């Protein structure tokens, strides 16, 4: 039944297209047929009878008015079908553009993709796109507005004048000649790309000198330009974000170098001296002092390891992935506190920005410190579940547990800081605990689709 419906619709569309295409021959053939039939009918009854007013009215009605109504109706139907087809084609083109721009691409790749798209969808167009922010090199000494003026005065000389006052169905355009040859002349259209009344780029569209865009095509070009503008603004924001991240990582690198050259060197020296003193100290003669030296040496070693871990975390080129970093931190505290630690990881891991990884390390370091000080746990488990768009991290212990609403004030600050760090990286922080049932801390982190 479904095949029959499709076939019927196809036949109906074929008949409509046939009638629209041959509407004039059909109307003319109908007129001749009416005159022949009327002539045969009325002249067979005698010549005088054919001259009666009723006969003339019948000939005019059937031979002229009916064909005119037919032609007008077919023309109206043709316009409706053409309008629907035009909107369908425009919707398809917009979908292709949206699909094209949905992929991540660099600036040069973006420009080439837009040029190829326009030249493919609007032949025989030759396109070019110029983005001002890509040429905004501080070394050339030109300000942004100066570059815009220079661009408008060269590539699109017609752009500055009537840009804001042009009707919606018009674009700045002119006839340009290449190398002074008339046969090389082109009809150039300039499609400005503006955001908040600021020019951020321009699309140059060249046609042969004997061709021009129709008003409907110009309206459509202006409509799809808004999609291109949104992508350009997105790329600008990404460039700014990358620049901020770069400065941030450079500052962290500077801090880590200073930390290594000052505090790190000092603690390293104290650690070395404590080992020498402990080795040469007569422990049998002074057992109490020997125990104190052992404690001081242990604290010094812990401080030294903490500084080394902090340097590794601060360094932007740290090779440690999230799983290794968390496992290393947990193993150190497990050995010190005397609990067994297990780690389970599922799914395909994603690359995380250094800032996100650093905040996660701080959160779980605080959680492990709480387990060491308060939980009295003998078993701690960390589960890392990588999904397509999220990463779920769960830290469980079998300690004594507690009532979250009855936390002492100093420990309450630690939990607040953990929650704030989670908010900084757009992660969801979940704490579950009760007396005698241990504690579960869960972080649900949004991640990108790019694997490391």
Short mmCIF file of C-alpha atoms in Angstrom, two decimals:
data_model
loop_
_atom_site.label_atom_id
_atom_site.label_comp_id
_atom_site.label_asym_id
_atom_site.label_seq_id
_atom_site.Cartn_x
_atom_site.Cartn_y
_atom_site.Cartn_z
CA UNK A 1 0.00 0.00 0.00
CA UNK A 2 2.85 2.39 0.87
CA UNK A 3 4.54 1.76 -2.49
CA UNK A 4 1.27 2.49 -4.27
CA UNK A 5 0.90 5.82 -2.44
CA UNK A 6 4.43 6.87 -3.37
CA UNK A 7 3.85 5.85 -6.97
CA UNK A 8 0.56 7.73 -7.05
CA UNK A 9 2.21 10.86 -5.65
CA UNK A 10 4.99 10.57 -8.21
CA UNK A 11 2.51 10.27 -11.08
CA UNK A 12 0.51 13.21 -9.78
CA UNK A 13 3.64 15.37 -9.59
CA UNK A 14 4.63 14.31 -13.10
CA UNK A 15 1.19 15.28 -14.47
CA UNK A 16 1.32 18.68 -12.70
CA UNK A 17 4.78 19.39 -14.11
CA UNK A 18 3.59 18.32 -17.58
CA UNK A 19 0.57 20.67 -17.45
CA UNK A 20 2.68 23.59 -16.20
CA UNK A 21 5.30 23.06 -18.90
CA UNK A 22 2.84 22.74 -21.79
CA UNK A 23 0.12 25.10 -20.52
CA UNK A 24 0.21 27.35 -23.62
CA UNK A 25 -0.11 24.51 -26.18
CA UNK A 26 -2.90 23.01 -24.07
CA UNK A 27 -4.78 26.32 -23.95
CA UNK A 28 -4.36 26.93 -27.71
CA UNK A 29 -5.42 23.38 -28.54
CA UNK A 30 -8.46 23.78 -26.30
CA UNK A 31 -9.47 27.02 -28.08
CA UNK A 32 -9.21 25.39 -31.52
CA UNK A 33 -11.17 22.38 -30.31
CA UNK A 34 -13.97 24.58 -28.92
CA UNK A 35 -14.22 26.60 -32.13
CA UNK A 36 -14.31 23.46 -34.25
CA UNK A 37 -16.96 21.80 -32.09
CA UNK A 38 -19.09 24.96 -31.88
CA UNK A 39 -18.77 25.51 -35.60
CA UNK A 40 -19.80 21.96 -36.40
CA UNK A 41 -22.75 22.14 -33.98
CA UNK A 42 -24.16 25.56 -34.92
CA UNK A 43 -23.41 25.69 -38.61
CA UNK A 44 -25.13 22.36 -39.03
CA UNK A 45 -28.28 24.08 -37.72
CA UNK A 46 -28.04 26.87 -40.23
CA UNK A 47 -25.91 29.99 -40.58
CA UNK A 48 -28.40 32.51 -39.12
CA UNK A 49 -28.74 30.52 -35.91
CA UNK A 50 -25.00 30.79 -35.30
CA UNK A 51 -25.21 34.58 -35.11
CA UNK A 52 -27.57 34.66 -32.14
CA UNK A 53 -26.21 36.47 -29.03
CA UNK A 54 -26.36 33.32 -26.99
CA UNK A 55 -24.08 31.62 -29.48
CA UNK A 56 -21.55 34.48 -29.40
CA UNK A 57 -21.62 34.49 -25.57
CA UNK A 58 -21.03 30.74 -25.53
CA UNK A 59 -18.07 31.05 -27.89
CA UNK A 60 -16.51 33.86 -25.84
CA UNK A 61 -17.07 32.01 -22.55
CA UNK A 62 -15.75 28.64 -23.70
CA UNK A 63 -13.18 29.85 -26.22
CA UNK A 64 -11.58 32.76 -24.34
CA UNK A 65 -12.58 33.10 -20.68
CA UNK A 66 -12.09 29.45 -19.76
CA UNK A 67 -8.56 29.30 -21.29
CA UNK A 68 -7.61 32.55 -19.56
CA UNK A 69 -8.81 31.20 -16.19
CA UNK A 70 -6.84 28.02 -16.90
CA UNK A 71 -3.64 29.93 -17.71
CA UNK A 72 -3.96 32.20 -14.66
CA UNK A 73 -4.59 29.22 -12.38
CA UNK A 74 -1.62 27.31 -13.78
CA UNK A 75 0.59 30.38 -13.41
CA UNK A 76 -0.51 30.75 -9.77
CA UNK A 77 0.16 27.05 -9.15
CA UNK A 78 3.58 27.37 -10.79
CA UNK A 79 4.48 30.29 -8.52
CA UNK A 80 3.42 28.35 -5.43
CA UNK A 81 5.44 25.27 -6.45
CA UNK A 82 8.47 27.41 -7.36
CA UNK A 83 8.25 29.20 -4.01
CA UNK A 84 8.08 25.87 -2.15
CA UNK A 85 10.96 24.46 -4.15
CA UNK A 86 13.03 27.58 -3.54
CA UNK A 87 12.49 27.33 0.22
CA UNK A 88 13.31 23.63 0.17
CA UNK A 89 16.56 24.33 -1.68
CA UNK A 90 17.41 27.17 0.71
CA UNK A 91 16.71 24.94 3.70
CA UNK A 92 18.99 22.27 2.25
CA UNK A 93 21.76 24.83 1.67
CA UNK A 94 21.40 26.16 5.23
CA UNK A 95 21.57 22.62 6.62
CA UNK A 96 24.73 21.95 4.59
CA UNK A 97 26.28 25.15 5.93
CA UNK A 98 25.31 24.32 9.52
CA UNK A 99 26.76 20.84 9.14
CA UNK A 100 29.94 22.30 7.67
CA UNK A 101 30.38 24.82 10.48
CA UNK A 102 29.57 22.32 13.22
CA UNK A 103 32.99 20.73 12.80
CA UNK A 104 36.01 22.14 14.60
CA UNK A 105 38.42 23.88 12.24
CA UNK A 106 41.25 26.38 12.18
CA UNK A 107 40.84 29.88 10.73
CA UNK A 108 42.48 29.13 7.39
CA UNK A 109 40.48 25.92 7.02
CA UNK A 110 37.32 27.85 7.87
CA UNK A 111 37.96 30.44 5.14
CA UNK A 112 38.69 27.79 2.55
CA UNK A 113 35.56 25.85 3.50
CA UNK A 114 33.34 28.96 3.15
CA UNK A 115 34.86 29.80 -0.25
CA UNK A 116 34.33 26.25 -1.52
CA UNK A 117 30.77 26.19 -0.16
CA UNK A 118 29.77 29.47 -1.85
CA UNK A 119 31.37 28.58 -5.16
CA UNK A 120 29.63 25.19 -5.13
CA UNK A 121 26.18 26.37 -4.10
CA UNK A 122 26.08 29.61 -6.15
CA UNK A 123 27.86 28.96 -9.46
CA UNK A 124 29.45 30.70 -11.34
CA UNK A 125 30.42 32.66 -8.24
CA UNK A 126 34.08 33.17 -7.36
CA UNK A 127 34.25 33.86 -3.64
CA UNK A 128 36.76 35.24 -1.17
CA UNK A 129 36.40 35.84 2.56
CA UNK A 130 38.55 38.26 4.53
CA UNK A 131 38.49 38.25 8.34
CA UNK A 132 39.92 41.30 10.03
CA UNK A 133 40.86 39.59 13.29
CA UNK A 134 43.09 37.14 11.40
CA UNK A 135 45.13 40.03 10.02
CA UNK A 136 45.28 42.00 13.27
CA UNK A 137 49.01 41.52 13.82
CA UNK A 138 50.32 43.98 16.43
CA UNK A 139 53.72 44.01 14.72
CA UNK A 140 52.39 45.77 11.63
CA UNK A 141 51.44 48.89 13.61
CA UNK A 142 47.90 49.06 12.22
CA UNK A 143 44.91 49.42 14.48
CA UNK A 144 41.73 47.45 13.88
CA UNK A 145 39.74 50.40 12.49
CA UNK A 146 42.63 51.41 10.24
CA UNK A 147 42.76 47.91 8.80
CA UNK A 148 39.00 47.99 8.18
CA UNK A 149 39.32 51.30 6.33
CA UNK A 150 42.23 49.97 4.27
CA UNK A 151 40.25 46.82 3.40
CA UNK A 152 37.16 48.77 2.40
CA UNK A 153 39.19 51.16 0.26
CA UNK A 154 40.85 48.39 -1.75
CA UNK A 155 38.99 45.10 -1.96
CA UNK A 156 35.49 46.54 -1.61
CA UNK A 157 35.60 50.16 -2.66
CA UNK A 158 31.81 50.39 -2.68
CA UNK A 159 31.34 49.05 0.84
CA UNK A 160 31.74 52.17 3.04
CA UNK A 161 29.10 54.34 1.44
CA UNK A 162 25.64 52.77 1.52
CA UNK A 163 26.28 49.79 3.75
CA UNK A 164 23.76 50.60 6.46
CA UNK A 165 21.22 52.32 4.21
CA UNK A 166 20.86 49.65 1.54
CA UNK A 167 17.50 47.87 1.24
CA UNK A 168 17.44 44.27 2.48
CA UNK A 169 17.41 42.91 -1.09
CA UNK A 170 20.54 44.79 -2.21
CA UNK A 171 24.27 44.54 -1.65
CA UNK A 172 27.12 46.96 -2.39
CA UNK A 173 28.30 46.06 -5.88
CA UNK A 174 30.31 47.43 -8.75
CA UNK A 175 31.87 46.44 -12.07
CA UNK A 176 35.62 46.00 -11.81
CA UNK A 177 38.15 45.37 -14.55
CA UNK A 178 41.24 43.24 -14.19
CA UNK A 179 44.44 44.34 -15.93
CA UNK A 180 42.50 46.99 -17.78
CA UNK A 181 40.86 44.42 -20.05
CA UNK A 182 37.16 44.79 -20.71
CA UNK A 183 36.68 41.07 -21.28
CA UNK A 184 38.10 40.39 -17.79
CA UNK A 185 35.62 42.64 -16.04
CA UNK A 186 33.63 41.21 -13.14
CA UNK A 187 30.45 42.09 -11.31
CA UNK A 188 31.62 42.30 -7.69
CA UNK A 189 29.32 42.05 -4.69
CA UNK A 190 30.52 42.74 -1.16
CA UNK A 191 28.68 41.01 1.68
CA UNK A 192 29.73 42.74 4.94
CA UNK A 193 30.00 40.63 8.09
CA UNK A 194 29.04 42.85 11.03
CA UNK A 195 28.46 42.24 14.73
CA UNK A 196 27.06 45.01 16.95
CA UNK A 197 27.60 47.51 14.12
CA UNK A 198 31.30 46.59 13.93
CA UNK A 199 32.80 45.16 10.76
CA UNK A 200 34.57 41.86 11.47
CA UNK A 201 35.04 40.74 7.88
CA UNK A 202 33.68 40.72 4.36
CA UNK A 203 32.72 38.11 1.76
CA UNK A 204 33.63 39.10 -1.80
CA UNK A 205 31.45 37.54 -4.51
CA UNK A 206 32.51 37.91 -8.16
CA UNK A 207 30.25 37.10 -11.11
CA UNK A 208 30.78 37.54 -14.86
CA UNK A 209 29.99 41.13 -15.86
CA UNK A 210 26.80 40.04 -17.65
CA UNK A 211 25.44 38.25 -14.58
CA UNK A 212 23.99 39.60 -11.34
CA UNK A 213 22.21 38.30 -8.26
CA UNK A 214 18.45 38.42 -8.02
CA UNK A 215 16.89 40.10 -4.96
CA UNK A 216 15.79 36.72 -3.59
CA UNK A 217 19.38 35.42 -3.83
CA UNK A 218 20.69 38.50 -2.04
CA UNK A 219 18.17 38.03 0.77
CA UNK A 220 19.25 34.43 1.12
CA UNK A 221 22.95 35.35 1.13
CA UNK A 222 22.30 37.85 3.90
CA UNK A 223 20.47 35.20 5.87
CA UNK A 224 23.25 32.63 5.69
CA UNK A 225 25.82 35.33 6.48
CA UNK A 226 24.37 35.49 10.01
CA UNK A 227 25.34 31.81 10.44
CA UNK A 228 28.87 32.59 9.26
CA UNK A 229 29.07 35.55 11.65
CA UNK A 230 28.19 33.32 14.62
CA UNK A 231 31.00 30.93 13.67
CA UNK A 232 33.46 33.83 13.31
CA UNK A 233 32.52 35.15 16.75
CA UNK A 234 32.96 31.67 18.17
CA UNK A 235 36.45 31.45 16.64
CA UNK A 236 37.31 34.88 18.03
CA UNK A 237 36.26 33.76 21.51
CA UNK A 238 38.30 30.59 21.17
CA UNK A 239 41.36 32.59 20.14
CA UNK A 240 40.91 34.87 23.14
CA UNK A 241 40.41 31.87 25.43
CA UNK A 242 43.53 30.16 24.05
CA UNK A 243 45.49 33.38 24.55
CA UNK A 244 44.29 33.64 28.17
CA UNK A 245 45.13 29.98 28.79
CA UNK A 246 48.57 30.49 27.29
CA UNK A 247 49.28 33.46 29.55
CA UNK A 248 47.91 31.49 32.50
CA UNK A 249 50.18 28.52 31.81
CA UNK A 250 53.17 30.82 31.32
CA UNK A 251 52.47 32.41 34.70
CA UNK A 252 52.17 28.99 36.33
CA UNK A 253 55.44 27.97 34.74
CA UNK A 254 57.04 31.12 36.12
CA UNK A 255 55.66 30.38 39.61
CA UNK A 256 56.89 26.78 39.47
CA UNK A 257 60.39 27.90 38.49
CA UNK A 258 60.53 30.38 41.35
CA UNK A 259 59.17 27.77 43.76
CA UNK A 260 61.81 25.29 42.63
CA UNK A 261 64.64 27.80 42.93
CA UNK A 262 63.60 29.05 46.40
CA UNK A 263 61.47 26.83 48.62
CA UNK A 264 62.33 23.64 46.77
CA UNK A 265 66.07 24.18 47.08
CA UNK A 266 65.78 25.12 50.75
CA UNK A 267 63.72 22.06 51.69
CA UNK A 268 66.05 19.87 49.65
CA UNK A 269 69.02 21.20 51.58
CA UNK A 270 67.25 20.64 54.94
CA UNK A 271 66.34 17.11 53.86
CA UNK A 272 69.94 16.31 52.97
CA UNK A 273 71.26 17.70 56.25
CA UNK A 274 68.65 15.80 58.26
CA UNK A 275 69.76 12.54 56.63
CA UNK A 276 73.38 13.31 57.51
CA UNK A 277 72.52 14.27 61.09
CA UNK A 278 70.32 11.20 61.56
CA UNK A 279 73.05 8.95 60.19
CA UNK A 280 75.75 10.32 62.50
CA UNK A 281 73.61 10.80 65.62
CA UNK A 282 74.28 8.30 68.47
CA UNK A 283 70.73 6.98 68.89
CA UNK A 284 71.60 4.60 71.76
CA UNK A 285 72.86 7.35 74.01
CA UNK A 286 69.94 9.73 73.35
CA UNK A 287 66.83 7.66 72.43
CA UNK A 288 64.31 10.44 73.07
CA UNK A 289 66.21 12.92 70.89
CA UNK A 290 66.56 10.19 68.26
CA UNK A 291 62.79 9.77 68.11
CA UNK A 292 62.31 13.51 67.69
CA UNK A 293 64.86 13.54 64.89
CA UNK A 294 62.95 10.71 63.23
CA UNK A 295 59.76 12.78 63.35
CA UNK A 296 61.49 15.88 62.01
CA UNK A 297 63.08 13.84 59.23
CA UNK A 298 59.67 12.37 58.35
CA UNK A 299 58.03 15.80 58.23
CA UNK A 300 60.94 17.11 56.13
CA UNK A 301 60.59 14.22 53.69
CA UNK A 302 56.84 14.79 53.47
CA UNK A 303 57.35 18.51 52.81
CA UNK A 304 59.93 17.68 50.15
CA UNK A 305 57.56 15.28 48.40
CA UNK A 306 54.71 17.79 48.61
CA UNK A 307 56.84 20.48 46.97
CA UNK A 308 57.90 18.07 44.22
CA UNK A 309 54.25 17.10 43.64
CA UNK A 310 53.21 20.74 43.56
CA UNK A 311 55.92 21.52 41.00
CA UNK A 312 54.72 18.66 38.81
CA UNK A 313 51.13 19.90 39.05
CA UNK A 314 52.04 23.51 38.29
CA UNK A 315 54.16 22.69 35.28
CA UNK A 316 52.00 23.10 32.13
CA UNK A 317 53.85 20.32 30.31
CA UNK A 318 53.34 17.75 33.02
CA UNK A 319 53.14 14.33 31.38
CA UNK A 320 51.06 12.79 34.14
CA UNK A 321 47.52 11.95 33.13
CA UNK A 322 44.64 12.24 35.58
CA UNK A 323 44.55 8.55 36.52
CA UNK A 324 48.30 8.35 37.20
CA UNK A 325 48.30 11.59 39.19
CA UNK A 326 45.37 10.50 41.39
CA UNK A 327 46.82 7.02 41.86
CA UNK A 328 50.23 8.41 42.88
CA UNK A 329 48.72 10.81 45.41
CA UNK A 330 46.44 8.12 46.89
CA UNK A 331 49.26 5.57 47.14
CA UNK A 332 51.45 7.99 49.12
CA UNK A 333 48.68 8.72 51.62
CA UNK A 334 47.62 5.05 51.78
CA UNK A 335 51.12 4.00 52.77
CA UNK A 336 51.28 6.74 55.39
CA UNK A 337 47.78 6.17 56.84
CA UNK A 338 47.78 2.39 56.57
CA UNK A 339 44.70 1.78 54.39
CA UNK A 340 44.46 -0.36 51.26
CA UNK A 341 43.83 1.55 48.04
CA UNK A 342 42.33 0.22 44.79
CA UNK A 343 41.61 2.05 41.53
CA UNK A 344 39.22 1.02 38.77
CA UNK A 345 38.94 2.86 35.45
CA UNK A 346 36.36 2.21 32.71
CA UNK A 347 35.73 3.80 29.32
CA UNK A 348 38.00 5.70 26.99
CA UNK A 349 39.84 8.53 28.71
CA UNK A 350 39.72 12.13 27.46
CA UNK A 351 42.32 14.83 27.56
CA UNK A 352 41.67 17.35 30.31
CA UNK A 353 42.95 20.94 30.49
CA UNK A 354 45.73 21.45 33.07
CA UNK A 355 43.51 23.71 35.19
CA UNK A 356 40.76 21.05 35.39
CA UNK A 357 43.21 18.30 36.26
CA UNK A 358 44.80 20.49 38.92
CA UNK A 359 41.46 21.25 40.59
CA UNK A 360 40.56 17.56 40.62
CA UNK A 361 43.86 16.73 42.30
CA UNK A 362 43.24 19.38 44.96
CA UNK A 363 39.72 18.08 45.61
CA UNK A 364 40.78 14.47 46.03
CA UNK A 365 43.85 15.41 48.06
CA UNK A 366 41.55 17.13 50.53
CA UNK A 367 39.21 14.12 50.53
CA UNK A 368 42.14 11.73 51.18
CA UNK A 369 43.40 13.98 53.97
CA UNK A 370 39.97 13.75 55.63
CA UNK A 371 40.04 9.95 55.30
CA UNK A 372 43.51 9.85 56.86
CA UNK A 373 42.59 12.13 59.77
CA UNK A 374 39.01 11.18 60.61
CA UNK A 375 37.65 8.11 58.77
CA UNK A 376 39.75 5.31 60.36
CA UNK A 377 39.21 3.40 57.11
CA UNK A 378 41.08 0.26 56.08
CA UNK A 379 39.81 0.20 52.48
CA UNK A 380 39.57 3.10 50.00
CA UNK A 381 38.38 2.68 46.41
CA UNK A 382 38.53 5.16 43.51
CA UNK A 383 36.34 4.56 40.42
CA UNK A 384 36.86 6.60 37.23
CA UNK A 385 34.13 6.12 34.63
CA UNK A 386 34.74 7.88 31.28
CA UNK A 387 31.67 8.55 29.15
CA UNK A 388 31.13 10.35 25.87
CA UNK A 389 30.41 13.72 27.48
CA UNK A 390 31.14 13.22 31.20
CA UNK A 391 33.70 11.76 33.56
CA UNK A 392 32.38 10.32 36.83
CA UNK A 393 34.87 9.99 39.70
CA UNK A 394 33.81 8.26 42.92
CA UNK A 395 35.95 7.95 46.07
CA UNK A 396 34.62 5.43 48.60
CA UNK A 397 35.91 4.46 52.05
CA UNK A 398 34.69 1.95 54.65
CA UNK A 399 35.40 4.26 57.57
CA UNK A 400 33.22 5.34 60.47
CA UNK A 401 31.26 7.85 58.39
CA UNK A 402 29.60 10.98 59.71
CA UNK A 403 26.51 13.15 59.48
CA UNK A 404 27.20 15.86 56.85
CA UNK A 405 24.95 18.38 58.59
CA UNK A 406 26.87 17.98 61.87
CA UNK A 407 30.39 18.70 60.59
CA UNK A 408 32.67 20.73 62.93
CA UNK A 409 33.49 24.20 61.65
CA UNK A 410 37.15 23.63 60.64
CA UNK A 411 36.28 20.53 58.61
CA UNK A 412 33.27 22.34 57.18
CA UNK A 413 35.61 24.84 55.50
CA UNK A 414 37.41 21.99 53.75
CA UNK A 415 34.18 20.66 52.26
CA UNK A 416 33.14 24.16 51.16
CA UNK A 417 36.47 24.61 49.37
CA UNK A 418 36.02 21.24 47.65
CA UNK A 419 32.57 22.29 46.44
CA UNK A 420 33.89 25.64 45.20
CA UNK A 421 36.70 23.94 43.28
CA UNK A 422 34.12 21.65 41.68
CA UNK A 423 32.02 24.65 40.65
CA UNK A 424 35.08 26.30 39.09
CA UNK A 425 35.38 23.41 36.61
CA UNK A 426 31.60 23.03 36.12
CA UNK A 427 31.57 19.70 37.94
CA UNK A 428 28.75 18.35 40.11
CA UNK A 429 29.85 17.56 43.69
CA UNK A 430 27.92 14.86 45.61
CA UNK A 431 28.69 13.85 49.22
CA UNK A 432 26.99 10.82 50.80
CA UNK A 433 27.79 9.61 54.30
CA UNK A 434 26.19 8.35 57.49
CA UNK A 435 27.59 7.07 60.79
CA UNK A 436 28.96 3.52 60.43
CA UNK A 437 28.52 3.37 56.63
CA UNK A 438 31.62 5.12 55.32
CA UNK A 439 31.70 8.05 52.92
CA UNK A 440 31.19 8.39 49.15
CA UNK A 441 32.34 11.50 47.27
CA UNK A 442 31.28 11.73 43.62
CA UNK A 443 32.30 14.26 40.98
CA UNK A 444 30.53 14.38 37.59
CA UNK A 445 32.70 16.39 35.21
CA UNK A 446 31.73 17.47 31.66
CA UNK A 447 34.46 16.61 29.16
CA UNK A 448 35.10 17.14 25.47
CA UNK A 449 34.99 14.42 22.79
CA UNK A 450 38.68 14.64 21.96
CA UNK A 451 40.67 11.70 23.29
CA UNK A 452 44.26 12.28 24.38
#
